[in-house]
PDB file of C-alpha atoms in Angstrom:
ATOM      1  CA  ARG A  29       0.000   0.000   0.000  1.00  0.00           C
ATOM      2  CA  LEU A  30       3.015   2.262   0.330  1.00  0.00           C
ATOM      3  CA  ILE A  31       3.310   2.193  -3.449  1.00  0.00           C
ATOM      4  CA  ASP A  32      -0.050   3.968  -3.616  1.00  0.00           C
ATOM      5  CA  ALA A  33       1.388   6.912  -1.679  1.00  0.00           C
ATOM      6  CA  ALA A  34       4.542   7.186  -3.794  1.00  0.00           C
ATOM      7  CA  ARG A  35       4.812   9.733  -6.613  1.00  0.00           C
ATOM      8  CA  LYS A  36       7.265   7.490  -8.464  1.00  0.00           C
ATOM      9  CA  VAL A  37       8.285   3.837  -8.245  1.00  0.00           C
ATOM     10  CA  VAL A  38      11.399   2.445  -9.914  1.00  0.00           C
ATOM     11  CA  TYR A  39      12.269  -1.200 -10.415  1.00  0.00           C
ATOM     12  CA  HIS A  40      15.846  -2.289 -11.028  1.00  0.00           C
ATOM     13  CA  THR A  41      17.442  -5.733 -10.976  1.00  0.00           C
ATOM     14  CA  GLN A  42      20.758  -4.638  -9.451  1.00  0.00           C
ATOM     15  CA  PRO A  43      20.933  -5.601  -5.751  1.00  0.00           C
ATOM     16  CA  LYS A  44      20.765  -2.555  -3.505  1.00  0.00           C
ATOM     17  CA  TYR A  45      20.409  -4.163  -0.094  1.00  0.00           C
ATOM     18  CA  HIS A  46      21.046  -7.465   1.637  1.00  0.00           C
ATOM     19  CA  TYR A  47      18.884  -9.444   4.000  1.00  0.00           C
ATOM     20  CA  LEU A  48      20.118 -10.140   7.477  1.00  0.00           C
ATOM     21  CA  ARG A  49      19.065 -13.648   8.394  1.00  0.00           C
ATOM     22  CA  ARG A  50      18.564 -14.160  12.087  1.00  0.00           C
ATOM     23  CA  ASP A  51      18.436 -17.673  13.493  1.00  0.00           C
ATOM     24  CA  ASP A  52      15.207 -16.808  15.310  1.00  0.00           C
ATOM     25  CA  SER A  53      13.426 -15.314  12.285  1.00  0.00           C
ATOM     26  CA  LEU A  54      10.410 -17.037  10.770  1.00  0.00           C
ATOM     27  CA  SER A  55      12.136 -17.713   7.459  1.00  0.00           C
ATOM     28  CA  ALA A  56      15.327 -19.131   8.996  1.00  0.00           C
ATOM     29  CA  GLN A  57      13.780 -21.818  11.145  1.00  0.00           C
ATOM     30  CA  ASN A  58      12.792 -25.372  10.390  1.00  0.00           C
ATOM     31  CA  TYR A  59       9.293 -26.143   9.218  1.00  0.00           C
ATOM     32  CA  ARG A  60       6.419 -25.279  11.445  1.00  0.00           C
ATOM     33  CA  PRO A  61       2.838 -24.383  10.483  1.00  0.00           C
ATOM     34  CA  GLU A  62       3.468 -20.664  11.011  1.00  0.00           C
ATOM     35  CA  LEU A  63       5.649 -20.659   7.878  1.00  0.00           C
ATOM     36  CA  ARG A  64       2.374 -20.672   5.975  1.00  0.00           C
ATOM     37  CA  ASP A  65       2.068 -17.035   7.091  1.00  0.00           C
ATOM     38  CA  CYS A  66       4.952 -16.157   4.745  1.00  0.00           C
ATOM     39  CA  VAL A  67       3.082 -17.709   1.838  1.00  0.00           C
ATOM     40  CA  GLU A  68      -0.195 -16.042   2.769  1.00  0.00           C
ATOM     41  CA  SER A  69       1.412 -12.599   3.012  1.00  0.00           C
ATOM     42  CA  LYS A  70       3.083 -13.024  -0.406  1.00  0.00           C
ATOM     43  CA  MET A  71      -0.246 -14.124  -1.897  1.00  0.00           C
ATOM     44  CA  PHE A  72      -1.994 -11.086  -0.391  1.00  0.00           C
ATOM     45  CA  ILE A  73       0.660  -8.774  -1.819  1.00  0.00           C
ATOM     46  CA  HIS A  74       0.405 -10.447  -5.221  1.00  0.00           C
ATOM     47  CA  GLN A  75      -3.378 -10.082  -5.280  1.00  0.00           C
ATOM     48  CA  TYR A  76      -3.118  -6.415  -4.323  1.00  0.00           C
ATOM     49  CA  ILE A  77      -0.447  -5.668  -6.935  1.00  0.00           C
ATOM     50  CA  SER A  78      -2.339  -7.620  -9.611  1.00  0.00           C
ATOM     51  CA  GLU A  79      -5.437  -5.517  -9.024  1.00  0.00           C
ATOM     52  CA  LYS A  80      -3.765  -2.116  -8.627  1.00  0.00           C
ATOM     53  CA  TYR A  81      -0.618  -2.491 -10.761  1.00  0.00           C
ATOM     54  CA  PRO A  82      -1.124  -5.317 -13.253  1.00  0.00           C
ATOM     55  CA  THR A  83       2.092  -4.493 -15.125  1.00  0.00           C
ATOM     56  CA  LEU A  84       4.039  -5.366 -11.944  1.00  0.00           C
ATOM     57  CA  ALA A  85       2.127  -8.561 -11.168  1.00  0.00           C
ATOM     58  CA  HIS A  86       4.811 -10.739 -12.754  1.00  0.00           C
ATOM     59  CA  TYR A  87       7.310  -9.686 -10.075  1.00  0.00           C
ATOM     60  CA  SER A  88       5.007 -10.354  -7.154  1.00  0.00           C
ATOM     61  CA  GLU A  89       4.065 -13.683  -8.705  1.00  0.00           C
ATOM     62  CA  GLN A  90       7.735 -14.679  -8.756  1.00  0.00           C
ATOM     63  CA  SER A  91       7.912 -13.913  -5.062  1.00  0.00           C
ATOM     64  CA  CYS A  92       4.891 -16.167  -4.454  1.00  0.00           C
ATOM     65  CA  LEU A  93       6.494 -19.006  -6.374  1.00  0.00           C
ATOM     66  CA  TRP A  94       9.798 -18.688  -4.503  1.00  0.00           C
ATOM     67  CA  THR A  95       7.968 -18.654  -1.176  1.00  0.00           C
ATOM     68  CA  HIS A  96       6.015 -21.786  -2.071  1.00  0.00           C
ATOM     69  CA  PHE A  97       9.295 -23.518  -2.942  1.00  0.00           C
ATOM     70  CA  PHE A  98      10.755 -22.351   0.365  1.00  0.00           C
ATOM     71  CA  LEU A  99       7.781 -23.765   2.285  1.00  0.00           C
ATOM     72  CA  LEU A 100       7.850 -27.067   0.392  1.00  0.00           C
ATOM     73  CA  ASP A 101      11.597 -27.443   0.943  1.00  0.00           C
ATOM     74  CA  ALA A 102      11.116 -26.844   4.669  1.00  0.00           C
ATOM     75  CA  MET A 103       8.329 -29.439   4.752  1.00  0.00           C
ATOM     76  CA  MET A 104      10.361 -32.015   2.874  1.00  0.00           C
ATOM     77  CA  LEU A 105      13.440 -31.557   5.070  1.00  0.00           C
ATOM     78  CA  HIS A 106      11.400 -31.688   8.271  1.00  0.00           C
ATOM     79  CA  SER A 107      11.733 -34.971  10.143  1.00  0.00           C
ATOM     80  CA  GLY A 108       8.472 -34.567  12.048  1.00  0.00           C
ATOM     81  CA  ALA A 109       4.847 -34.340  11.030  1.00  0.00           C
ATOM     82  CA  VAL A 110       3.663 -31.655   8.623  1.00  0.00           C
ATOM     83  CA  ASP A 111       0.172 -30.388   7.888  1.00  0.00           C
ATOM     84  CA  ARG A 112      -1.011 -32.634   5.040  1.00  0.00           C
ATOM     85  CA  GLU A 113      -3.491 -30.104   3.647  1.00  0.00           C
ATOM     86  CA  ASP A 114      -0.854 -27.395   3.699  1.00  0.00           C
ATOM     87  CA  LYS A 115       1.537 -29.663   1.839  1.00  0.00           C
ATOM     88  CA  LYS A 116      -1.132 -30.566  -0.735  1.00  0.00           C
ATOM     89  CA  LYS A 117      -1.956 -26.881  -1.308  1.00  0.00           C
ATOM     90  CA  THR A 118       1.702 -25.990  -1.709  1.00  0.00           C
ATOM     91  CA  ILE A 119       2.322 -28.787  -4.210  1.00  0.00           C
ATOM     92  CA  ALA A 120      -0.869 -27.945  -6.108  1.00  0.00           C
ATOM     93  CA  TYR A 121       0.206 -24.297  -6.436  1.00  0.00           C
ATOM     94  CA  LEU A 122       3.622 -25.259  -7.802  1.00  0.00           C
ATOM     95  CA  ARG A 123       2.101 -27.806 -10.187  1.00  0.00           C
ATOM     96  CA  LYS A 124      -0.420 -25.236 -11.413  1.00  0.00           C
ATOM     97  CA  ASN A 125       2.430 -22.826 -12.147  1.00  0.00           C
ATOM     98  CA  MET A 126       4.848 -25.390 -13.569  1.00  0.00           C
ATOM     99  CA  ASN A 127       5.061 -23.803 -17.034  1.00  0.00           C
ATOM    100  CA  LYS A 128       5.793 -20.369 -15.571  1.00  0.00           C
ATOM    101  CA  ILE A 129       8.652 -21.854 -13.577  1.00  0.00           C
ATOM    102  CA  LEU A 130      10.087 -23.982 -16.369  1.00  0.00           C
ATOM    103  CA  CYS A 131      10.030 -21.085 -18.847  1.00  0.00           C
ATOM    104  CA  ASN A 132      11.627 -18.577 -16.486  1.00  0.00           C
ATOM    105  CA  SER A 133      15.381 -18.035 -16.513  1.00  0.00           C
ATOM    106  CA  ILE A 134      15.537 -16.987 -12.844  1.00  0.00           C
ATOM    107  CA  TYR A 135      15.135 -20.615 -11.805  1.00  0.00           C
ATOM    108  CA  THR A 136      18.200 -22.825 -11.963  1.00  0.00           C
ATOM    109  CA  LYS A 137      18.242 -26.043 -13.928  1.00  0.00           C
ATOM    110  CA  ALA A 138      18.436 -27.897 -10.631  1.00  0.00           C
ATOM    111  CA  ARG A 139      15.295 -26.155  -9.335  1.00  0.00           C
ATOM    112  CA  LYS A 140      13.477 -27.008 -12.561  1.00  0.00           C
ATOM    113  CA  LEU A 141      14.576 -30.639 -12.320  1.00  0.00           C
ATOM    114  CA  ALA A 142      13.394 -30.740  -8.731  1.00  0.00           C
ATOM    115  CA  LEU A 143      10.016 -29.414  -9.863  1.00  0.00           C
ATOM    116  CA  LEU A 144       9.805 -32.112 -12.533  1.00  0.00           C
ATOM    117  CA  THR A 145      10.443 -34.758  -9.882  1.00  0.00           C
ATOM    118  CA  LEU A 146       7.587 -33.215  -7.885  1.00  0.00           C
ATOM    119  CA  MET A 147       5.321 -33.654 -10.910  1.00  0.00           C
ATOM    120  CA  ILE A 148       6.113 -37.364 -10.917  1.00  0.00           C
ATOM    121  CA  HIS A 149       5.744 -37.873  -7.170  1.00  0.00           C
ATOM    122  CA  PRO A 150       6.439 -35.804  -4.029  1.00  0.00           C
ATOM    123  CA  SER A 151       8.637 -38.572  -2.622  1.00  0.00           C
ATOM    124  CA  LEU A 152      11.047 -38.080  -5.514  1.00  0.00           C
ATOM    125  CA  TYR A 153      11.225 -34.365  -4.776  1.00  0.00           C
ATOM    126  CA  LYS A 154      12.112 -35.200  -1.193  1.00  0.00           C
ATOM    127  CA  THR A 155      15.144 -37.162  -2.345  1.00  0.00           C
ATOM    128  CA  PHE A 156      16.424 -34.400  -4.639  1.00  0.00           C
ATOM    129  CA  PRO A 157      19.783 -33.000  -3.439  1.00  0.00           C
ATOM    130  CA  TYR A 158      18.799 -29.630  -1.936  1.00  0.00           C
ATOM    131  CA  PHE A 159      22.299 -28.250  -2.085  1.00  0.00           C
ATOM    132  CA  LEU A 160      21.910 -28.127  -5.884  1.00  0.00           C
ATOM    133  CA  ILE A 161      18.728 -26.068  -5.747  1.00  0.00           C
TER     134      ILE A 161
END
């Protein structure tokens, strides 16, 4: 909503800041159901941008896709129980957007291969070497 108040907005691909990852932050911890909040906030932002600034929707969509991958990776690496419905929704979202991921150069070949294993069966995705993604 801050974009609405701005007189001018500029997008550039050159990095201008770096994230500081804290061990106690939501995104740095192992899977837990609250990680879904990250996905929900990205989806809310994407919906808002799509409605108000459709020419920028592609960028917010990329953020949604990355966040879904992040959540799925956390679920797959987690040794305990995960919310089955949450996992199904996350996989369904990535499957639905498979072509967007496969046709986008921001995703590595390894990430695309991992996605293809997910299309075959989630158990295969779980065995994919995460250090390559």
